Amino acid sequence: MHNTFKTELIKKHSCLPARVTKITTPHGEIQTPAFMPVATRAFVNMMTPADLVGTGSQIILGGNTYHMLCAPGMELIQDVGGMHRFMSWDKPMLTDSGGFQIFSLSKNGNICKIDEKGGHFKHPISGKVIHLTPETSINAQKIIGADIIMAFDECTPEAGGRDAALAALNRTHRWLNESIEIHEKNPHSAYGFKQALFGIIQGGSFLDLREQSTRFILEAKLDGIAIGGEVIGFDMQKTAEVIDWIQPMLPENKTRYTMGVGLNPQDLIDVVARGIDIFDCVAPTRNARHGTLYCGAVVKKDNWLTFTGNEPQNKILIKKAIFAKDERPLMEDCKCFTCKNFTRAYLHYLFKQQAMLYFNLACIHNIHVMQYVCEEMRKLILGNS
Ligand SMILES: [Zn+2]
């Protein structure tokens, strides 16, 4: 096991900010661009670690702090030796600070309240009040034992306008300093290896606030830089504007992470074109569950790529009767386990039956498509396409 974390620039695209980097973590190396499947509750829906490796996944977002505090609890995770062992995932892992979950829960003030110290919520089963602060979040992430941990932040709501964005930014910066103080006392996981700490840029859709937040995060000299807030990944036009604005400020030797990007394969292509390295989103598995499966091809256009095909929005709805006798794979030329072995007709039938097997095969395909898009971007940037 390497006891180190570093980001090395391997190659930049000839005319775009897109790049290939190598990230070295205690649990192995990652070549970026790389999509992170989401296991906030310590499992990726319907997928085993072997399934994930089969899709080309190199890193996952494992066991989110908020969810792990609720169940199974930090004591059990520490007893079994951390999230890698608990989930039987021996490759790189990133975990989140819980900032997003308290933001989400605070929309219902009875469940969670946010103040200057942090988020305060009732345990959904025991009813016990849990205080999630920079200190408790960082300490929990040391027990989770991910290779990359996140500073505790307040996710910026889009509805609140400039005042809310400024308030979230100031809180996030203050909590970043507290997160760093806790982390620097012992920058290791509970299991002895060094953890990388990433800071999160807030500022909503306001470019001057994004710039201010970027400067603050860069001064802290962290291991990596994340771009957060409700708008990121949700509104891709604004996401692109924010990245374009701050990208020239970002140093080459730091990993860049857009949080919650990946509603569609094209979204990955659009943020990588702007210089982003890693991203996560629950959409591929959620879409799969609901019968929405990605279907298109990665096509070269103007020395970059696009995900396009004949299906509306490059997706098929497998429940439709037109697939009942369709003997083709879900996506032409797809090398995933599902497409190599099964037809649309079979998946349509499984979906109609609501068979458990459908969910596994569908998730494998959608996650594979995200990793395939990343692989094609890496190949193009490296000049191997
Ligand atoms: Zn496939």
Tab-separated table of C-alpha atoms and ligand atoms in Angstrom:
chain	number	residue	atom	x	y	z
A	1	MET	CA	0.000	0.000	0.000
A	2	HIS	CA	1.324	3.467	-0.943
A	3	ASN	CA	1.078	5.806	1.971
A	4	THR	CA	0.789	8.803	-0.256
A	5	PHE	CA	-1.569	10.833	-2.395
A	6	LYS	CA	-0.543	12.749	-5.484
A	7	THR	CA	-1.964	13.982	-8.760
A	8	GLU	CA	0.287	13.993	-11.832
A	9	LEU	CA	-0.624	15.562	-15.149
A	10	ILE	CA	-0.047	12.955	-17.863
A	11	LYS	CA	-1.231	14.838	-20.941
A	12	LYS	CA	-3.315	17.846	-21.878
A	13	HIS	CA	-5.602	18.046	-24.884
A	14	SER	CA	-3.999	20.057	-27.698
A	15	CYS	CA	-6.544	22.894	-27.596
A	16	LEU	CA	-9.017	22.270	-24.736
A	17	PRO	CA	-8.426	22.307	-20.946
A	18	ALA	CA	-9.272	18.552	-21.002
A	19	ARG	CA	-6.553	16.381	-19.497
A	20	VAL	CA	-5.475	12.926	-18.405
A	21	THR	CA	-4.009	12.687	-14.915
A	22	LYS	CA	-2.764	9.880	-12.722
A	23	ILE	CA	-3.911	9.967	-9.093
A	24	THR	CA	-1.950	7.825	-6.667
A	25	THR	CA	-3.821	6.848	-3.495
A	26	PRO	CA	-3.108	4.373	-0.662
A	27	HIS	CA	-5.453	1.886	-2.412
A	28	GLY	CA	-4.003	2.216	-5.901
A	29	GLU	CA	-3.884	4.459	-8.932
A	30	ILE	CA	-6.657	6.098	-10.938
A	31	GLN	CA	-6.370	7.374	-14.486
A	32	THR	CA	-8.683	10.310	-15.057
A	33	PRO	CA	-11.180	11.290	-16.377
A	34	ALA	CA	-12.932	8.790	-14.083
A	35	PHE	CA	-16.573	8.418	-13.054
A	36	MET	CA	-17.281	7.419	-9.436
A	37	PRO	CA	-20.310	5.155	-8.898
A	38	VAL	CA	-22.141	6.181	-5.720
A	39	ALA	CA	-22.404	3.938	-2.663
A	40	THR	CA	-23.595	6.495	-0.104
A	41	ARG	CA	-25.180	3.748	2.016
A	42	ALA	CA	-22.156	1.437	1.628
A	43	PHE	CA	-23.463	-0.325	-1.477
A	44	VAL	CA	-23.856	0.577	-5.122
A	45	ASN	CA	-27.409	-0.436	-5.880
A	46	MET	CA	-27.606	-3.934	-7.329
A	47	MET	CA	-23.873	-4.196	-8.021
A	48	THR	CA	-21.151	-6.311	-6.421
A	49	PRO	CA	-17.543	-5.054	-6.275
A	50	ALA	CA	-16.762	-7.524	-9.092
A	51	ASP	CA	-19.573	-6.013	-11.206
A	52	LEU	CA	-18.102	-2.548	-10.603
A	53	VAL	CA	-14.594	-3.625	-11.596
A	54	GLY	CA	-16.114	-5.243	-14.710
A	55	THR	CA	-17.567	-1.864	-15.758
A	56	GLY	CA	-14.106	-0.264	-15.588
A	57	SER	CA	-14.787	1.618	-12.334
A	58	GLN	CA	-11.525	2.626	-10.652
A	59	ILE	CA	-12.850	4.553	-7.655
A	60	ILE	CA	-16.198	4.737	-5.865
A	61	LEU	CA	-17.881	7.225	-3.594
A	62	GLY	CA	-18.302	4.963	-0.576
A	63	GLY	CA	-20.285	5.215	2.651
A	64	ASN	CA	-21.347	8.834	3.095
A	65	THR	CA	-20.738	10.308	6.563
A	66	TYR	CA	-24.379	11.199	7.293
A	67	HIS	CA	-25.728	7.799	6.239
A	68	MET	CA	-22.992	5.878	8.057
A	69	LEU	CA	-23.680	7.784	11.288
A	70	CYS	CA	-27.331	6.689	11.002
A	71	ALA	CA	-26.583	3.063	10.084
A	72	PRO	CA	-24.645	0.929	10.737
A	73	GLY	CA	-22.860	3.472	13.005
A	74	MET	CA	-19.191	4.314	13.355
A	75	GLU	CA	-18.479	1.719	16.039
A	76	LEU	CA	-19.272	-1.183	13.743
A	77	ILE	CA	-17.350	0.313	10.811
A	78	GLN	CA	-14.283	0.779	13.016
A	79	ASP	CA	-14.617	-2.748	14.457
A	80	VAL	CA	-14.561	-4.323	10.981
A	81	GLY	CA	-11.544	-2.236	9.947
A	82	GLY	CA	-13.155	0.473	7.813
A	83	MET	CA	-15.338	0.893	4.768
A	84	HIS	CA	-12.964	-0.858	2.338
A	85	ARG	CA	-13.245	-4.098	4.325
A	86	PHE	CA	-16.911	-3.630	5.182
A	87	MET	CA	-17.832	-3.297	1.494
A	88	SER	CA	-15.077	-5.608	0.229
A	89	TRP	CA	-13.799	-2.865	-2.092
A	90	ASP	CA	-9.995	-2.764	-2.160
A	91	LYS	CA	-9.556	0.066	-4.689
A	92	PRO	CA	-9.570	3.845	-4.192
A	93	MET	CA	-12.522	5.376	-2.384
A	94	LEU	CA	-13.770	8.892	-1.739
A	95	THR	CA	-16.323	9.722	0.922
A	96	ASP	CA	-18.405	12.830	1.461
A	97	SER	CA	-18.643	14.978	4.562
A	98	GLY	CA	-22.439	14.878	4.980
A	99	GLY	CA	-22.758	18.542	3.984
A	100	PHE	CA	-25.046	17.709	1.077
A	101	GLN	CA	-27.335	15.489	3.194
A	102	ILE	CA	-27.851	18.082	5.930
A	103	PHE	CA	-28.637	20.637	3.208
A	104	SER	CA	-31.177	18.249	1.734
A	105	LEU	CA	-32.732	17.372	5.105
A	106	SER	CA	-32.828	20.976	6.300
A	107	LYS	CA	-35.445	21.696	3.633
A	108	ASN	CA	-37.684	20.054	6.224
A	109	GLY	CA	-36.805	21.984	9.407
A	110	ASN	CA	-38.310	19.304	11.663
A	111	ILE	CA	-35.664	16.780	10.651
A	112	CYS	CA	-32.533	18.908	10.484
A	113	LYS	CA	-31.463	22.407	11.446
A	114	ILE	CA	-28.297	24.156	10.315
A	115	ASP	CA	-26.562	26.804	12.403
A	116	GLU	CA	-23.049	28.220	12.613
A	117	LYS	CA	-21.740	25.075	14.317
A	118	GLY	CA	-23.129	22.538	11.844
A	119	GLY	CA	-26.180	20.403	11.130
A	120	HIS	CA	-28.292	18.923	13.905
A	121	PHE	CA	-30.663	16.083	13.139
A	122	LYS	CA	-32.565	13.275	14.766
A	123	HIS	CA	-31.392	9.729	14.175
A	124	PRO	CA	-34.167	8.246	11.988
A	125	ILE	CA	-34.497	5.126	14.181
A	126	SER	CA	-33.291	5.892	17.697
A	127	GLY	CA	-34.468	9.521	17.716
A	128	LYS	CA	-31.130	10.555	19.247
A	129	VAL	CA	-29.958	14.032	18.185
A	130	ILE	CA	-26.740	13.900	16.152
A	131	HIS	CA	-24.560	16.971	15.665
A	132	LEU	CA	-22.651	16.965	12.399
A	133	THR	CA	-19.887	19.573	12.647
A	134	PRO	CA	-16.491	19.941	10.961
A	135	GLU	CA	-14.983	17.994	13.872
A	136	THR	CA	-17.503	15.127	13.950
A	137	SER	CA	-17.552	14.903	10.144
A	138	ILE	CA	-13.763	14.682	9.753
A	139	ASN	CA	-13.465	12.213	12.636
A	140	ALA	CA	-16.214	10.044	11.118
A	141	GLN	CA	-14.433	10.132	7.738
A	142	LYS	CA	-11.275	8.891	9.463
A	143	ILE	CA	-13.248	5.896	10.709
A	144	ILE	CA	-14.842	5.339	7.288
A	145	GLY	CA	-11.244	5.344	6.079
A	146	ALA	CA	-11.660	6.574	2.495
A	147	ASP	CA	-8.540	7.593	0.549
A	148	ILE	CA	-10.094	10.983	-0.167
A	149	ILE	CA	-12.181	12.830	2.444
A	150	MET	CA	-14.103	16.072	2.031
A	151	ALA	CA	-14.095	19.230	4.131
A	152	PHE	CA	-17.444	19.810	5.833
A	153	ASP	CA	-19.386	22.339	3.751
A	154	GLU	CA	-22.785	23.927	3.326
A	155	CYS	CA	-24.268	23.156	-0.062
A	156	THR	CA	-25.474	26.388	-1.716
A	157	PRO	CA	-29.247	26.441	-2.385
A	158	GLU	CA	-30.165	27.872	-5.781
A	159	ALA	CA	-33.467	29.321	-4.580
A	160	GLY	CA	-31.962	31.652	-1.984
A	161	GLY	CA	-30.333	34.137	-4.348
A	162	ARG	CA	-27.116	36.007	-3.602
A	163	ASP	CA	-27.669	36.351	0.159
A	164	ALA	CA	-28.014	32.603	0.655
A	165	ALA	CA	-25.026	31.934	-1.621
A	166	LEU	CA	-22.873	34.364	0.347
A	167	ALA	CA	-23.985	32.895	3.683
A	168	ALA	CA	-23.182	29.340	2.524
A	169	LEU	CA	-19.834	30.492	1.171
A	170	ASN	CA	-18.800	32.158	4.447
A	171	ARG	CA	-19.899	29.161	6.494
A	172	THR	CA	-18.124	26.762	4.141
A	173	HIS	CA	-14.888	28.752	4.445
A	174	ARG	CA	-15.090	28.874	8.233
A	175	TRP	CA	-15.862	25.146	8.371
A	176	LEU	CA	-12.964	24.480	5.965
A	177	ASN	CA	-10.523	26.041	8.416
A	178	GLU	CA	-11.989	23.929	11.226
A	179	SER	CA	-11.865	20.791	9.027
A	180	ILE	CA	-8.180	21.429	8.242
A	181	GLU	CA	-7.356	21.967	11.908
A	182	ILE	CA	-8.907	18.610	12.861
A	183	HIS	CA	-7.348	16.795	9.879
A	184	GLU	CA	-3.858	18.170	10.452
A	185	LYS	CA	-3.749	16.913	14.037
A	186	ASN	CA	-3.550	13.453	12.468
A	187	PRO	CA	-3.876	13.291	8.668
A	188	HIS	CA	-4.303	9.504	8.763
A	189	SER	CA	-7.302	7.216	8.708
A	190	ALA	CA	-8.145	5.140	11.790
A	191	TYR	CA	-6.250	2.348	10.006
A	192	GLY	CA	-2.952	4.171	9.602
A	193	PHE	CA	-2.773	5.375	5.989
A	194	LYS	CA	-2.644	9.015	4.964
A	195	GLN	CA	-5.913	10.538	3.743
A	196	ALA	CA	-6.222	13.320	1.181
A	197	LEU	CA	-8.454	16.251	2.144
A	198	PHE	CA	-10.365	18.122	-0.585
A	199	GLY	CA	-11.957	21.556	-0.137
A	200	ILE	CA	-15.254	22.535	-1.767
A	201	ILE	CA	-15.784	25.708	-3.788
A	202	GLN	CA	-19.227	27.234	-3.200
A	203	GLY	CA	-20.755	30.473	-4.521
A	204	GLY	CA	-23.846	29.218	-6.378
A	205	SER	CA	-24.269	30.734	-9.850
A	206	PHE	CA	-22.469	33.973	-8.898
A	207	LEU	CA	-19.152	34.075	-10.708
A	208	ASP	CA	-17.545	36.666	-8.413
A	209	LEU	CA	-18.424	34.504	-5.371
A	210	ARG	CA	-17.085	31.405	-7.147
A	211	GLU	CA	-13.837	33.292	-7.803
A	212	GLN	CA	-13.616	34.424	-4.178
A	213	SER	CA	-14.248	30.881	-2.953
A	214	THR	CA	-11.680	29.427	-5.378
A	215	ARG	CA	-8.990	31.790	-4.059
A	216	PHE	CA	-9.835	30.823	-0.485
A	217	ILE	CA	-9.698	27.074	-1.220
A	218	LEU	CA	-6.423	27.401	-3.160
A	219	GLU	CA	-4.754	29.291	-0.312
A	220	ALA	CA	-5.478	26.339	1.966
A	221	LYS	CA	-3.147	24.161	-0.177
A	222	LEU	CA	-5.339	21.079	-0.029
A	223	ASP	CA	-4.851	17.807	-1.913
A	224	GLY	CA	-7.706	18.456	-4.320
A	225	ILE	CA	-10.448	20.860	-5.284
A	226	ALA	CA	-14.156	20.142	-5.524
A	227	ILE	CA	-16.850	22.316	-7.047
A	228	GLY	CA	-20.134	21.993	-5.157
A	229	GLY	CA	-23.570	23.531	-4.754
A	230	GLU	CA	-27.082	22.600	-5.815
A	231	VAL	CA	-26.565	24.041	-9.319
A	232	ILE	CA	-23.588	21.801	-10.178
A	233	GLY	CA	-24.651	18.838	-12.280
A	234	PHE	CA	-28.290	19.894	-12.146
A	235	ASP	CA	-28.092	22.884	-14.517
A	236	MET	CA	-25.380	21.998	-17.017
A	237	GLN	CA	-25.291	25.416	-18.673
A	238	LYS	CA	-24.570	27.138	-15.353
A	239	THR	CA	-22.189	24.328	-14.385
A	240	ALA	CA	-20.205	25.007	-17.573
A	241	GLU	CA	-20.170	28.770	-16.896
A	242	VAL	CA	-18.835	28.253	-13.369
A	243	ILE	CA	-16.099	25.840	-14.499
A	244	ASP	CA	-15.058	28.068	-17.418
A	245	TRP	CA	-14.749	31.020	-15.040
A	246	ILE	CA	-12.567	29.361	-12.398
A	247	GLN	CA	-10.651	26.790	-14.457
A	248	PRO	CA	-7.797	29.177	-15.424
A	249	MET	CA	-7.134	29.681	-11.681
A	250	LEU	CA	-6.731	25.968	-10.914
A	251	PRO	CA	-3.237	24.490	-10.531
A	252	GLU	CA	-2.326	21.532	-12.773
A	253	ASN	CA	-1.204	19.191	-9.986
A	254	LYS	CA	-4.488	19.102	-8.058
A	255	THR	CA	-7.423	16.805	-8.750
A	256	ARG	CA	-10.581	18.650	-9.846
A	257	TYR	CA	-13.920	17.168	-8.845
A	258	THR	CA	-17.418	18.314	-9.838
A	259	MET	CA	-19.862	16.941	-7.264
A	260	GLY	CA	-23.063	15.400	-8.624
A	261	VAL	CA	-22.234	15.599	-12.347
A	262	GLY	CA	-23.356	12.768	-14.599
A	263	LEU	CA	-27.103	12.850	-15.264
A	264	ASN	CA	-26.163	11.819	-18.821
A	265	PRO	CA	-23.002	10.502	-20.502
A	266	GLN	CA	-22.720	13.794	-22.444
A	267	ASP	CA	-22.451	15.732	-19.148
A	268	LEU	CA	-19.142	13.969	-18.419
A	269	ILE	CA	-17.830	14.950	-21.850
A	270	ASP	CA	-18.872	18.568	-21.251
A	271	VAL	CA	-17.097	18.957	-17.880
A	272	VAL	CA	-13.958	17.077	-18.935
A	273	ALA	CA	-13.694	19.427	-21.951
A	274	ARG	CA	-13.468	22.206	-19.332
A	275	GLY	CA	-10.669	20.589	-17.329
A	276	ILE	CA	-12.476	18.395	-14.741
A	277	ASP	CA	-11.001	15.018	-13.684
A	278	ILE	CA	-13.547	13.180	-11.493
A	279	PHE	CA	-17.319	13.241	-10.876
A	280	ASP	CA	-20.080	11.216	-9.252
A	281	CYS	CA	-23.814	10.900	-9.762
A	282	VAL	CA	-26.589	8.534	-8.667
A	283	ALA	CA	-28.375	8.962	-12.024
A	284	PRO	CA	-26.938	5.947	-13.915
A	285	THR	CA	-28.198	3.434	-11.330
A	286	ARG	CA	-31.408	5.350	-10.598
A	287	ASN	CA	-32.197	5.574	-14.324
A	288	ALA	CA	-31.446	1.873	-14.722
A	289	ARG	CA	-33.866	1.025	-11.931
A	290	HIS	CA	-36.625	2.993	-13.618
A	291	GLY	CA	-36.025	1.371	-16.997
A	292	THR	CA	-34.070	4.206	-18.632
A	293	LEU	CA	-30.947	2.863	-20.322
A	294	TYR	CA	-28.253	4.863	-22.100
A	295	CYS	CA	-28.019	4.188	-25.819
A	296	GLY	CA	-25.687	5.986	-28.184
A	297	ALA	CA	-22.145	6.029	-29.520
A	298	VAL	CA	-19.090	8.116	-28.720
A	299	VAL	CA	-18.431	10.069	-31.905
A	300	LYS	CA	-15.395	12.215	-32.701
A	301	LYS	CA	-16.253	15.792	-33.615
A	302	ASP	CA	-13.922	18.830	-33.928
A	303	ASN	CA	-11.091	17.025	-32.127
A	304	TRP	CA	-13.400	16.251	-29.198
A	305	LEU	CA	-16.202	13.790	-28.534
A	306	THR	CA	-19.952	13.658	-28.325
A	307	PHE	CA	-22.340	10.930	-27.127
A	308	THR	CA	-25.005	10.615	-29.745
A	309	GLY	CA	-27.322	8.116	-31.400
A	310	ASN	CA	-30.697	7.507	-32.980
A	311	GLU	CA	-32.732	7.231	-29.782
A	312	PRO	CA	-34.456	10.307	-28.283
A	313	GLN	CA	-32.050	11.893	-25.743
A	314	ASN	CA	-29.742	8.887	-26.275
A	315	LYS	CA	-31.805	6.741	-23.923
A	316	ILE	CA	-34.232	3.871	-24.353
A	317	LEU	CA	-37.215	3.141	-22.119
A	318	ILE	CA	-37.008	-0.630	-21.914
A	319	LYS	CA	-40.632	-1.041	-20.836
A	320	LYS	CA	-41.874	0.045	-24.298
A	321	ALA	CA	-43.601	-2.675	-26.324
A	322	ILE	CA	-41.300	-2.061	-29.332
A	323	PHE	CA	-38.494	-3.831	-27.432
A	324	ALA	CA	-40.499	-6.999	-26.725
A	325	LYS	CA	-39.080	-8.775	-29.800
A	326	ASP	CA	-35.903	-6.730	-30.287
A	327	GLU	CA	-33.020	-9.172	-30.563
A	328	ARG	CA	-30.299	-6.481	-30.521
A	329	PRO	CA	-28.159	-5.649	-27.476
A	330	LEU	CA	-29.082	-2.492	-25.536
A	331	MET	CA	-26.351	-0.503	-27.267
A	332	GLU	CA	-24.486	-1.448	-30.402
A	333	ASP	CA	-20.780	-2.235	-29.827
A	334	CYS	CA	-21.193	-1.969	-26.021
A	335	LYS	CA	-18.664	-4.282	-24.344
A	336	CYS	CA	-20.487	-4.558	-21.022
A	337	PHE	CA	-21.478	-7.932	-19.554
A	338	THR	CA	-25.158	-7.210	-20.201
A	339	CYS	CA	-24.787	-6.263	-23.874
A	340	LYS	CA	-22.391	-9.140	-24.576
A	341	ASN	CA	-24.889	-11.699	-23.263
A	342	PHE	CA	-28.478	-10.421	-23.410
A	343	THR	CA	-30.975	-8.862	-25.823
A	344	ARG	CA	-33.334	-5.926	-25.446
A	345	ALA	CA	-36.179	-8.454	-25.646
A	346	TYR	CA	-34.866	-10.313	-22.606
A	347	LEU	CA	-34.306	-7.105	-20.609
A	348	HIS	CA	-37.811	-5.897	-21.564
A	349	TYR	CA	-39.203	-9.196	-20.284
A	350	LEU	CA	-37.165	-9.034	-17.054
A	351	PHE	CA	-38.311	-5.447	-16.459
A	352	LYS	CA	-41.960	-6.395	-16.975
A	353	GLN	CA	-41.456	-9.189	-14.438
A	354	GLN	CA	-39.636	-6.744	-12.109
A	355	ALA	CA	-37.054	-9.520	-11.808
A	356	MET	CA	-34.090	-8.747	-9.527
A	357	LEU	CA	-31.813	-9.814	-12.366
A	358	TYR	CA	-33.079	-6.913	-14.485
A	359	PHE	CA	-31.814	-4.357	-11.957
A	360	ASN	CA	-28.333	-5.896	-11.833
A	361	LEU	CA	-27.981	-6.112	-15.622
A	362	ALA	CA	-29.381	-2.605	-16.171
A	363	CYS	CA	-27.051	-1.005	-13.587
A	364	ILE	CA	-24.055	-2.808	-15.097
A	365	HIS	CA	-24.863	-1.353	-18.530
A	366	ASN	CA	-25.476	2.247	-17.409
A	367	ILE	CA	-22.342	2.411	-15.230
A	368	HIS	CA	-20.313	0.783	-18.006
A	369	VAL	CA	-21.453	3.469	-20.472
A	370	MET	CA	-20.183	6.209	-18.112
A	371	GLN	CA	-16.798	4.455	-17.807
A	372	TYR	CA	-16.659	3.793	-21.560
A	373	VAL	CA	-17.157	7.520	-22.245
A	374	CYS	CA	-14.290	8.280	-19.815
A	375	GLU	CA	-12.067	5.699	-21.508
A	376	GLU	CA	-12.721	7.194	-24.948
A	377	MET	CA	-11.856	10.675	-23.618
A	378	ARG	CA	-8.608	9.366	-22.115
A	379	LYS	CA	-7.728	7.686	-25.417
A	380	LEU	CA	-8.383	10.823	-27.443
A	381	ILE	CA	-6.359	13.070	-25.104
A	382	LEU	CA	-3.466	10.572	-25.072
A	383	GLY	CA	-3.604	10.379	-28.869
A	384	ASN	CA	-4.541	6.693	-28.937
A	385	SER	CA	-8.006	6.944	-30.462
B	1	ZN	ZN	-23.975	-2.448	-22.386
